[in-house]
């Protein structure tokens, strides 16, 4: 073992101390020992020797090093790499290359440089919280990629030819992202130019710029999302595209731009993050943020046979009634299971829902509640959401003058929920652009020479007003709707909310609103608090339920029955039962299984999904879609009747609903004993 030099006691700035040769040598020795000897505590494997071998076998150039491992074995190096990352990572890269060449001596012919990527940095900073104190430090931020440029060669080391005597001057290292640096005079003939770039001996590096925007769930209410420029180099290029939710570890640095000085009248530095490591976040690792206590609590809640009813009561508790709509919103938040048939055909798992109704029936309130509840959510309005704002746009980058692709609302809501208010106010051209996004869940863009396909795997929850402002029961649905049939069929659930006078409901609604104004805390009673519900949804979305043979038979019978009740071909129905409603039935059934944290979809889940489907638009469009009597649907039963004081029924000569109807019309999924929770369903969910 070599003699260790004490490098921990220094009396000068850290960056100056690291540049000293004696310190460099000791850092190299310590990091080399770390790569060679760090062992896994469980199986005793040499972790990083194994990773170097795997990297070389796959012809890679990036070696991922866990910050936690480094802090465990070499805490001083871990502190220094966070405080002076530029100098430390340069030394780490040298050591990693040496260790790779020890195992594979000819590897330099494949990868000229090896890059150490720091992972698992413990602290994640918000983009809006980055300040001057973070400059030249290693930081970790997360957000949504909104814009991506092409790949450009960036000058790194430039060699110049003297235009008069031909003498080669250089290498001259260029500032990162700055203006080109040229020599002052030729050492041979003393002339000051002209200069030509020697293309053969000049060293370039690949360069790409991203714009990272705060994730919609992290933006405080009423604030504008902040953005930050990200520079990708080498093999990190093209690792992310617009719409991806990513975590980026990198060096927060600045760059002098003379154009900013002229605009502001004083020296201003533009800041950006030079990425060191990039990882995409998904639902699969969302549940890893839950503690063991959280998971145990969720499994305990899922054993409650009334869990579905309790979750529905916890959705938008300040809104009175509308329990089928709340159930639909809950299922949209849980979502169905995305499937790939033979690796080619994709079947979406996200549930789309449309709320059509008169003014003042809490449509926008439902959307605002989902905005607070969903982890990743984008809220927009139909009038302000043109085709560019909803799908994607092509802009010219002010620096490179190149066309760059920028994602719109549906792209930013990838793997989340997109809320579109005033859906009926969109013009026809804008509405056509979301046809592909709603069913195929992609957005294809061919503009300005850029051909790209972006992901838009999102649930769409839209709200619209009828033609003329109010719903006219004397007219068919298609005359009340300004939406074409292709758009309508892409919604799994379409609820028509009609504001009609009803003494019983009006009394209950007025009592609820008055109590809201009097006792704000006591008037709203939800079975589960919002953070608890969010944790439950995050956990349940990792479960992948499958249809049991009995449930498959139930789905087929339900679809055939709905088709029989459909109007004859040639009628002017605005809403037809198609294969899309069959797929909607499957998605709703899978979401109900997730509500119970079950891995298998039971017939009771299918029956409840069929009931929710029938209670939506089909119940209103009676002239176009009629259901057979005795087919299991009960349109007249109010499952969750409003609770009124006993004196009201006596004063108005009414009988209580539970006395009149016998047993309370509970959820089919809760009433069926077979649909009880699978206590351990989620333990090994992938």
XYZ file of C-alpha atoms in Angstrom:
686
model
C 0.000 0.000 0.000
C 1.349 3.393 -0.995
C 2.057 6.040 1.587
C -0.987 8.280 2.026
C -0.530 12.029 1.766
C -2.683 14.207 4.018
C -4.761 16.309 1.628
C -7.610 17.091 3.988
C -5.858 19.994 5.766
C -5.448 22.882 3.351
C -5.045 26.644 3.854
C -6.165 27.961 0.447
C -9.343 27.879 -1.661
C -10.467 24.359 -2.481
C -10.272 24.757 -6.276
C -6.711 26.061 -6.001
C -5.800 23.177 -3.667
C -7.160 20.576 -6.084
C -5.069 21.921 -8.979
C -1.789 21.257 -7.083
C 0.083 18.267 -8.441
C 0.550 16.544 -5.078
C -3.185 16.778 -4.357
C -4.072 15.528 -7.848
C -1.882 12.471 -7.410
C -3.494 11.580 -4.083
C -7.038 12.078 -5.484
C -6.206 9.767 -8.411
C -4.821 7.140 -6.022
C -7.854 7.252 -3.726
C -10.376 7.070 -6.571
C -8.439 4.262 -8.257
C -8.519 2.283 -5.014
C -12.262 2.981 -4.733
C -12.948 1.629 -8.238
C -10.801 -1.470 -7.694
C -11.833 -2.443 -4.190
C -15.359 -1.207 -3.424
C -17.503 -4.225 -2.557
C -21.248 -4.791 -2.418
C -22.247 -5.303 1.226
C -24.700 -8.100 0.324
C -22.847 -10.435 -2.032
C -19.282 -9.121 -1.768
C -18.933 -8.382 -5.527
C -16.429 -5.802 -6.710
C -19.109 -3.390 -7.922
C -17.131 -1.003 -10.115
C -14.759 -3.529 -11.650
C -17.923 -5.334 -12.757
C -19.432 -2.092 -14.118
C -16.249 -1.246 -16.043
C -16.339 -4.713 -17.588
C -20.015 -4.316 -18.552
C -19.323 -0.848 -20.004
C -16.512 -2.184 -22.187
C -18.544 -5.181 -23.368
C -21.319 -2.808 -24.553
C -18.772 -0.388 -26.141
C -19.952 2.373 -23.803
C -18.129 5.454 -22.593
C -20.029 6.252 -19.364
C -19.277 4.747 -15.952
C -22.001 5.392 -13.362
C -20.666 5.982 -9.843
C -23.086 6.208 -6.937
C -22.564 9.281 -4.772
C -23.714 7.224 -1.787
C -21.002 4.602 -2.413
C -18.346 7.287 -2.814
C -19.440 9.047 0.389
C -19.320 5.727 2.275
C -15.751 4.826 1.229
C -14.130 8.188 0.436
C -16.176 10.943 2.144
C -13.622 13.677 1.384
C -13.747 12.943 -2.359
C -17.571 13.010 -2.214
C -17.564 16.474 -0.602
C -15.013 17.814 -3.065
C -16.805 16.469 -6.164
C -19.927 18.365 -5.035
C -18.053 21.617 -4.351
C -15.547 21.549 -7.235
C -17.034 19.171 -9.797
C -15.261 20.451 -12.925
C -11.743 19.709 -11.627
C -12.679 16.530 -9.734
C -14.616 14.917 -12.602
C -11.684 15.560 -14.939
C -9.449 13.566 -12.567
C -12.115 10.867 -12.131
C -12.367 10.489 -15.932
C -8.602 9.987 -16.200
C -8.640 7.279 -13.509
C -11.639 5.499 -15.043
C -9.865 5.388 -18.401
C -6.730 3.924 -16.810
C -8.754 1.223 -15.033
C -10.626 0.362 -18.246
C -7.365 0.052 -20.191
C -5.992 -2.304 -17.518
C -8.841 -4.721 -18.282
C -8.995 -4.067 -22.051
C -5.710 -2.534 -23.311
C -7.055 -1.836 -26.810
C -10.255 -0.118 -25.619
C -8.932 3.352 -26.505
C -9.577 2.527 -30.156
C -13.323 2.281 -29.320
C -13.735 5.072 -26.743
C -11.192 7.849 -26.659
C -12.516 9.129 -23.308
C -14.355 7.558 -20.373
C -16.837 9.746 -18.483
C -17.721 9.212 -14.835
C -21.441 9.871 -14.250
C -22.420 10.720 -10.676
C -25.765 9.148 -9.681
C -27.947 9.190 -6.560
C -27.029 12.705 -5.457
C -29.048 12.978 -2.211
C -30.390 16.545 -2.580
C -32.754 17.573 -5.395
C -33.012 21.345 -5.946
C -36.017 23.098 -7.445
C -35.240 25.104 -10.574
C -36.694 28.234 -8.966
C -34.432 27.814 -5.908
C -31.091 27.832 -7.769
C -29.032 30.855 -6.745
C -25.499 32.265 -6.975
C -24.383 29.950 -4.143
C -24.875 26.962 -6.478
C -22.522 28.338 -9.156
C -19.787 25.866 -10.159
C -21.267 23.208 -7.840
C -22.804 19.827 -8.606
C -26.603 20.036 -8.434
C -29.536 17.768 -9.195
C -32.755 19.149 -10.684
C -35.880 17.593 -12.163
C -38.393 18.851 -14.690
C -40.040 18.363 -18.074
C -38.116 18.747 -21.322
C -39.974 21.362 -23.380
C -37.485 22.065 -26.169
C -34.592 20.266 -27.821
C -32.167 21.504 -30.456
C -30.318 19.451 -33.029
C -26.795 18.098 -32.504
C -23.978 20.553 -33.286
C -20.188 20.172 -33.327
C -18.744 22.533 -30.730
C -15.149 23.749 -30.930
C -13.022 22.421 -28.088
C -9.375 22.815 -29.157
C -8.769 24.998 -32.225
C -5.673 25.063 -34.419
C -5.207 28.124 -36.648
C -3.184 28.523 -39.858
C -1.506 31.885 -40.381
C -2.775 33.276 -43.683
C 0.618 34.846 -44.555
C 3.293 32.313 -43.591
C 1.217 29.126 -43.015
C 2.509 28.623 -39.470
C 0.134 26.507 -37.295
C -0.836 28.222 -34.026
C -2.478 26.317 -31.179
C -4.090 24.479 -29.630
C -6.302 27.264 -28.298
C -9.011 26.099 -25.864
C -12.402 27.698 -26.431
C -14.685 29.053 -23.727
C -17.726 26.845 -23.121
C -20.527 28.350 -25.135
C -18.637 31.635 -25.510
C -17.346 33.578 -28.491
C -14.537 32.166 -30.581
C -11.044 32.899 -29.204
C -8.389 33.776 -31.803
C -4.623 34.274 -31.452
C -3.305 37.845 -31.205
C -0.329 37.528 -33.539
C 1.677 34.881 -35.364
C 4.842 33.798 -33.467
C 6.630 33.218 -36.768
C 5.958 36.329 -38.878
C 4.388 38.615 -36.233
C 1.380 39.320 -38.465
C -2.070 39.712 -36.937
C -3.916 37.630 -39.459
C -5.843 36.636 -41.392
C -6.424 33.288 -39.647
C -7.892 30.079 -41.009
C -9.194 27.227 -38.831
C -7.164 24.073 -39.438
C -10.024 21.595 -39.860
C -7.825 18.474 -39.625
C -6.192 19.201 -36.276
C -9.113 21.021 -34.616
C -10.944 18.971 -31.947
C -14.740 19.120 -31.813
C -17.275 17.693 -29.413
C -20.963 16.939 -29.898
C -23.266 19.450 -28.279
C -27.027 19.674 -27.745
C -29.180 22.082 -25.769
C -32.376 21.271 -23.861
C -34.843 23.562 -22.154
C -35.975 22.095 -18.854
C -39.188 23.425 -17.297
C -40.432 22.837 -13.778
C -42.732 19.842 -13.488
C -46.374 21.034 -13.320
C -46.788 19.413 -9.907
C -43.859 21.411 -8.456
C -45.040 24.879 -9.527
C -46.664 26.852 -6.678
C -50.236 27.920 -7.362
C -50.462 31.062 -9.460
C -46.758 31.106 -10.401
C -45.200 30.895 -13.848
C -43.035 27.761 -14.364
C -39.303 28.529 -14.441
C -36.972 27.124 -17.089
C -33.259 26.363 -17.261
C -30.955 25.644 -20.188
C -29.270 22.223 -20.106
C -26.179 21.373 -22.163
C -25.772 17.729 -23.202
C -22.379 16.474 -24.362
C -20.939 13.234 -25.732
C -23.116 10.144 -25.171
C -25.846 12.016 -23.238
C -27.070 13.505 -26.504
C -30.566 12.433 -27.603
C -31.202 10.719 -24.254
C -34.323 12.868 -23.693
C -36.975 14.377 -25.929
C -39.744 16.958 -25.405
C -42.309 15.737 -22.896
C -39.945 13.495 -20.904
C -39.852 13.943 -17.134
C -36.154 13.775 -16.275
C -33.709 14.150 -13.398
C -30.446 15.821 -14.344
C -27.248 15.894 -12.306
C -24.792 18.463 -13.582
C -22.550 21.465 -13.011
C -24.333 24.789 -12.636
C -22.139 27.260 -14.455
C -22.286 30.621 -16.199
C -21.287 32.046 -19.537
C -20.430 35.617 -20.508
C -22.600 36.954 -23.317
C -21.943 40.433 -24.686
C -25.480 40.667 -26.116
C -26.920 40.604 -22.589
C -24.675 43.497 -21.576
C -25.987 45.676 -24.373
C -29.576 44.808 -23.443
C -29.172 45.453 -19.719
C -26.481 48.122 -19.628
C -24.321 46.213 -17.120
C -22.427 42.883 -17.125
C -24.818 39.917 -17.035
C -23.926 36.238 -17.157
C -26.271 33.673 -18.665
C -26.416 30.493 -16.590
C -26.928 26.890 -17.623
C -26.390 23.354 -16.348
C -23.788 21.158 -18.024
C -25.308 17.710 -17.583
C -23.220 14.919 -16.067
C -26.007 12.346 -15.662
C -29.552 12.106 -17.012
C -32.300 9.694 -15.992
C -35.960 9.518 -16.994
C -38.589 9.238 -14.293
C -41.659 7.013 -14.675
C -44.544 5.447 -12.747
C -42.396 2.399 -12.068
C -40.066 4.283 -9.752
C -42.748 6.600 -8.318
C -43.665 3.943 -5.747
C -40.036 3.680 -4.649
C -40.480 7.042 -2.917
C -42.995 5.441 -0.549
C -41.707 4.226 2.804
C -42.414 0.746 4.173
C -44.885 2.320 6.617
C -46.726 3.965 3.697
C -46.978 0.653 1.828
C -48.231 -1.169 4.907
C -50.860 1.525 5.491
C -51.974 1.282 1.837
C -52.300 -2.510 2.040
C -54.328 -2.121 5.239
C -56.650 0.400 3.550
C -57.073 -1.854 0.499
C -58.507 -4.636 2.698
C -61.499 -2.422 3.522
C -64.470 -3.765 1.473
C -65.810 -0.184 1.246
C -62.541 1.259 -0.118
C -64.061 2.285 -3.482
C -66.925 4.163 -1.810
C -64.479 5.901 0.558
C -62.220 6.991 -2.300
C -65.212 8.399 -4.221
C -66.245 10.362 -1.120
C -62.695 11.741 -0.895
C -62.734 13.071 -4.474
C -63.621 16.799 -4.525
C -65.410 16.684 -1.126
C -66.426 20.352 -1.383
C -68.667 19.524 -4.399
C -72.074 18.143 -3.460
C -73.403 15.023 -5.224
C -72.250 13.931 -8.717
C -70.902 10.668 -7.332
C -70.740 8.866 -10.681
C -68.622 11.725 -12.013
C -66.373 11.515 -8.953
C -66.085 7.762 -9.509
C -65.088 8.419 -13.146
C -62.463 10.960 -12.069
C -61.086 8.486 -9.518
C -60.778 5.804 -12.216
C -59.049 8.285 -14.551
C -56.495 8.994 -11.808
C -55.870 5.280 -11.211
C -55.851 4.473 -14.949
C -55.998 1.208 -16.840
C -53.144 -1.012 -17.994
C -51.193 -0.023 -21.101
C -50.570 -3.008 -23.381
C -48.387 -3.879 -26.342
C -49.680 -6.643 -28.593
C -46.708 -8.620 -29.954
C -44.536 -5.589 -29.394
C -46.191 -3.604 -32.203
C -49.804 -2.645 -31.619
C -50.280 -0.429 -28.591
C -53.498 -0.285 -26.587
C -53.781 2.780 -24.427
C -54.491 2.468 -20.731
C -55.314 6.098 -19.966
C -58.967 7.012 -19.456
C -60.399 10.089 -21.213
C -63.425 11.840 -19.743
C -65.679 14.692 -20.914
C -67.957 16.777 -18.707
C -70.718 18.491 -20.705
C -73.152 20.643 -18.804
C -74.920 23.854 -18.018
C -73.071 26.778 -16.441
C -72.650 26.595 -12.682
C -72.603 22.810 -12.233
C -68.977 22.666 -10.952
C -67.308 21.433 -14.160
C -64.261 23.675 -13.746
C -64.149 22.901 -10.019
C -63.697 19.210 -10.841
C -60.827 20.101 -13.160
C -59.171 22.300 -10.530
C -59.425 19.499 -7.972
C -57.709 17.046 -10.339
C -54.987 19.652 -10.945
C -54.183 19.584 -7.218
C -54.448 15.791 -6.898
C -52.644 14.388 -9.953
C -48.870 14.144 -9.661
C -48.231 15.463 -13.164
C -50.909 17.697 -14.563
C -51.257 20.470 -17.162
C -54.277 22.806 -17.102
C -55.264 24.737 -20.216
C -58.361 26.269 -21.789
C -59.790 25.640 -25.241
C -59.727 29.266 -26.341
C -56.125 29.830 -25.341
C -55.014 26.386 -26.510
C -54.388 26.489 -30.215
C -52.977 23.501 -32.075
C -49.492 24.771 -31.234
C -50.275 25.176 -27.540
C -51.850 21.727 -27.260
C -49.626 19.543 -29.436
C -46.175 20.784 -30.488
C -44.542 23.714 -32.260
C -41.391 24.488 -34.211
C -39.438 27.644 -33.292
C -36.197 29.211 -34.384
C -33.492 29.126 -31.740
C -32.213 32.701 -31.207
C -28.602 31.534 -30.684
C -28.093 28.865 -33.346
C -30.774 30.144 -35.765
C -31.841 26.509 -36.183
C -35.386 25.166 -36.014
C -36.089 23.471 -32.671
C -39.041 21.365 -31.547
C -41.086 22.486 -28.551
C -43.795 20.396 -26.890
C -47.267 21.704 -26.064
C -49.703 20.917 -23.252
C -50.383 17.288 -24.247
C -46.655 16.556 -24.546
C -45.870 18.187 -21.202
C -48.613 16.078 -19.568
C -47.024 12.807 -20.761
C -47.668 10.095 -18.120
C -50.039 12.459 -16.351
C -53.367 14.252 -16.835
C -54.168 17.040 -19.297
C -57.114 19.238 -18.269
C -58.831 21.201 -21.048
C -61.528 23.634 -19.952
C -63.941 25.250 -22.427
C -63.341 22.356 -24.821
C -66.200 23.519 -27.055
C -64.524 26.890 -27.675
C -61.700 25.354 -29.745
C -61.972 25.816 -33.505
C -62.206 22.782 -35.773
C -58.616 22.936 -37.008
C -57.248 22.875 -33.461
C -59.578 20.070 -32.435
C -58.442 17.846 -35.303
C -54.863 17.971 -34.053
C -55.733 16.033 -30.897
C -57.414 13.103 -32.684
C -54.107 11.234 -32.829
C -53.139 12.216 -29.292
C -56.352 10.861 -27.764
C -56.215 7.370 -29.292
C -52.665 6.618 -30.490
C -51.196 8.795 -27.709
C -48.501 10.208 -29.963
C -48.122 13.521 -31.758
C -46.536 13.447 -35.210
C -44.912 16.653 -36.367
C -43.541 17.455 -39.845
C -42.599 21.107 -40.058
C -39.578 23.104 -41.209
C -37.695 19.948 -42.129
C -38.211 18.408 -38.681
C -40.038 15.079 -38.633
C -40.657 13.785 -35.125
C -43.102 11.706 -33.121
C -43.605 12.803 -29.518
C -45.292 10.856 -26.749
C -48.593 12.142 -25.348
C -49.492 9.278 -23.002
C -51.951 11.281 -20.977
C -55.486 11.085 -19.646
C -57.593 13.927 -21.016
C -60.244 15.426 -18.754
C -62.225 18.034 -20.685
C -65.136 20.308 -19.780
C -67.516 21.865 -22.312
C -70.774 23.826 -22.459
C -73.735 22.811 -24.678
C -74.665 24.733 -27.820
C -76.434 27.919 -26.788
C -75.122 27.741 -23.222
C -77.735 25.383 -21.735
C -78.705 21.784 -22.477
C -82.032 21.479 -24.316
C -83.736 18.195 -23.472
C -86.152 18.599 -26.380
C -83.264 18.145 -28.817
C -81.031 15.180 -29.454
C -77.563 15.072 -28.016
C -75.878 15.852 -31.336
C -77.805 19.145 -31.532
C -76.649 20.071 -28.022
C -73.043 19.221 -28.798
C -70.638 21.086 -31.024
C -68.253 18.107 -31.007
C -67.960 15.742 -33.990
C -68.561 12.024 -33.514
C -64.863 11.000 -33.965
C -63.846 13.155 -30.996
C -66.805 12.002 -28.894
C -66.029 8.320 -29.424
C -62.503 8.813 -28.099
C -63.833 9.723 -24.647
C -64.359 6.683 -22.406
C -66.841 8.503 -20.168
C -69.034 11.426 -21.242
C -71.185 12.902 -18.479
C -73.980 15.360 -19.207
C -74.662 17.595 -16.188
C -78.093 19.239 -16.459
C -79.162 21.934 -14.020
C -82.880 21.241 -13.445
C -85.057 22.336 -10.503
C -85.531 19.538 -7.971
C -86.804 20.389 -4.497
C -85.054 17.492 -2.818
C -81.627 18.077 -4.409
C -81.883 21.877 -4.293
C -82.509 21.751 -0.537
C -79.516 19.451 0.015
C -77.253 21.520 -2.250
C -78.210 24.837 -0.634
C -77.678 23.342 2.828
C -74.225 22.101 1.774
C -73.150 25.463 0.302
C -74.404 27.430 3.310
C -72.506 25.126 5.656
C -69.386 25.657 3.515
C -69.654 29.392 4.094
C -70.334 29.014 7.826
C -67.973 26.231 8.931
C -65.280 25.728 6.356
C -63.483 22.938 8.246
C -66.500 20.885 9.320
C -68.535 21.197 6.127
C -66.061 19.246 3.992
C -65.532 15.740 5.319
C -63.374 13.414 3.250
C -62.602 9.859 4.300
C -58.967 10.256 3.219
C -56.794 13.364 3.286
C -55.334 14.519 -0.022
C -51.698 13.395 0.675
C -52.968 9.970 1.787
C -55.066 9.630 -1.386
C -52.095 10.662 -3.549
C -49.881 8.010 -1.945
C -52.579 5.370 -2.505
C -52.917 6.301 -6.186
C -49.138 6.267 -6.714
C -48.898 2.797 -5.216
C -51.933 1.410 -7.061
C -50.676 2.627 -10.467
C -47.724 0.197 -10.204
C -50.100 -2.808 -10.117
C -50.762 -4.567 -13.438
C -54.183 -6.238 -13.248
C -55.282 -8.940 -15.693
C -58.772 -10.121 -16.641
C -59.816 -13.457 -15.176
C -61.660 -15.901 -17.506
C -64.944 -15.060 -15.764
C -64.316 -11.331 -16.218
C -63.484 -11.840 -19.906
C -66.816 -13.566 -20.397
C -68.577 -10.726 -18.551
C -66.906 -8.102 -20.790
C -67.981 -9.925 -23.970
C -71.584 -10.261 -22.780
C -71.733 -6.606 -21.703
C -70.437 -5.422 -25.077
C -72.865 -7.603 -27.056
C -75.754 -6.327 -24.941
C -74.731 -2.697 -25.494
C -74.463 -3.307 -29.243
C -77.938 -4.814 -29.310
C -79.294 -1.736 -27.577
C -77.553 0.552 -30.074
C -79.620 2.187 -32.785
C -79.814 0.702 -36.256
C -77.218 1.714 -38.880
C -78.210 4.831 -40.734
C -79.748 6.589 -37.742
C -78.537 10.018 -36.764
C -77.092 9.009 -33.404
C -74.404 11.267 -32.026
C -72.935 8.476 -29.917
C -72.564 4.928 -31.192
C -71.398 1.840 -29.315
C -68.156 0.824 -31.052
C -65.068 -1.216 -30.290
C -63.747 1.847 -28.479
C -66.460 1.402 -25.843
C -65.390 -2.234 -25.486
C -61.824 -1.102 -24.814
C -63.176 1.563 -22.439
C -64.998 -1.196 -20.539
C -61.713 -3.097 -20.127
C -59.837 0.038 -19.019
C -62.475 0.972 -16.454
C -62.484 -2.598 -15.101
C -58.689 -2.566 -14.720
C -58.848 0.806 -12.947
C -61.426 -0.625 -10.522
C -59.084 -3.542 -9.816
C -56.331 -1.025 -9.056
C -58.678 0.777 -6.657
C -58.796 -2.474 -4.673
C -55.042 -3.113 -5.203
C -55.878 -6.387 -6.944
C -53.843 -8.132 -9.622
C -56.866 -9.784 -11.200
C -60.001 -8.148 -12.631
C -63.160 -9.794 -11.271
C -66.656 -9.950 -12.824
C -67.854 -7.505 -10.153
C -65.376 -4.922 -11.461
C -66.711 -5.407 -15.001
C -70.320 -4.996 -13.827
C -69.496 -1.750 -12.053
C -67.553 -0.491 -15.108
C -70.591 -1.316 -17.277
C -72.832 0.574 -14.859
C -70.585 3.653 -14.948
C -70.527 3.505 -18.753
C -74.320 3.284 -18.893
C -74.769 6.086 -16.347
C -72.721 8.470 -18.481
C -73.865 9.608 -21.901
C -75.979 6.535 -22.700
C -78.515 7.397 -20.005
C -79.084 10.811 -21.598
C -79.021 9.753 -25.239
C -82.082 7.552 -24.741
C -83.417 8.231 -28.230
C -80.270 6.935 -29.927
C -79.037 4.253 -27.517
C -81.578 2.243 -25.589
C -80.783 -0.441 -23.055
C -82.809 -3.577 -22.552
C -84.784 -3.729 -19.351
C -83.400 -6.171 -16.845
C -79.894 -6.096 -18.267
C -78.325 -5.240 -14.944
C -78.515 -1.463 -15.291
C -80.598 0.540 -12.880
C -80.717 4.114 -14.077
C -83.166 5.257 -11.422
C -81.164 4.277 -8.357
C -79.276 7.152 -6.794
C -76.294 5.319 -5.375
C -75.155 8.049 -3.059
C -78.265 10.029 -2.109
C -77.779 13.321 -0.279
C -77.946 13.159 3.513
C -80.727 15.349 4.944
C -81.910 15.824 8.534
C -84.708 13.480 9.671
C -87.089 16.414 10.227
C -87.023 17.322 6.547
C -88.630 14.044 5.442
C -91.439 14.377 8.034
C -92.089 18.052 7.231
C -92.388 17.332 3.504
C -94.233 14.032 3.850
C -91.435 12.041 2.225
C -89.989 8.661 3.194
C -86.244 8.157 3.551
C -84.621 6.706 0.394
C -83.167 3.724 2.268
C -86.623 2.882 3.674
C -88.306 3.254 0.292
C -85.767 1.279 -1.723
C -84.774 -1.278 0.891
C -81.013 -1.703 0.906
C -78.889 1.250 -0.033
C -77.770 1.217 -3.675
C -74.138 0.538 -2.940
C -71.396 0.137 -5.478
C -71.521 -3.123 -7.338
C -67.816 -3.423 -6.755
C -68.255 -2.990 -2.990
C -71.458 -4.998 -2.645
C -69.959 -8.069 -4.295
C -68.002 -10.016 -1.762
C -65.688 -11.337 -4.471
C -64.350 -7.851 -5.099
C -62.819 -7.516 -1.671
C -59.273 -6.316 -1.526
C -56.361 -8.579 -2.209
C -54.308 -7.746 0.850
C -50.941 -8.582 -0.602
C -51.649 -7.822 -4.264
C -49.285 -4.905 -4.440
C -46.337 -6.397 -2.577
C -44.559 -7.672 -5.668
C -46.148 -5.319 -8.178
C -43.724 -4.348 -10.823
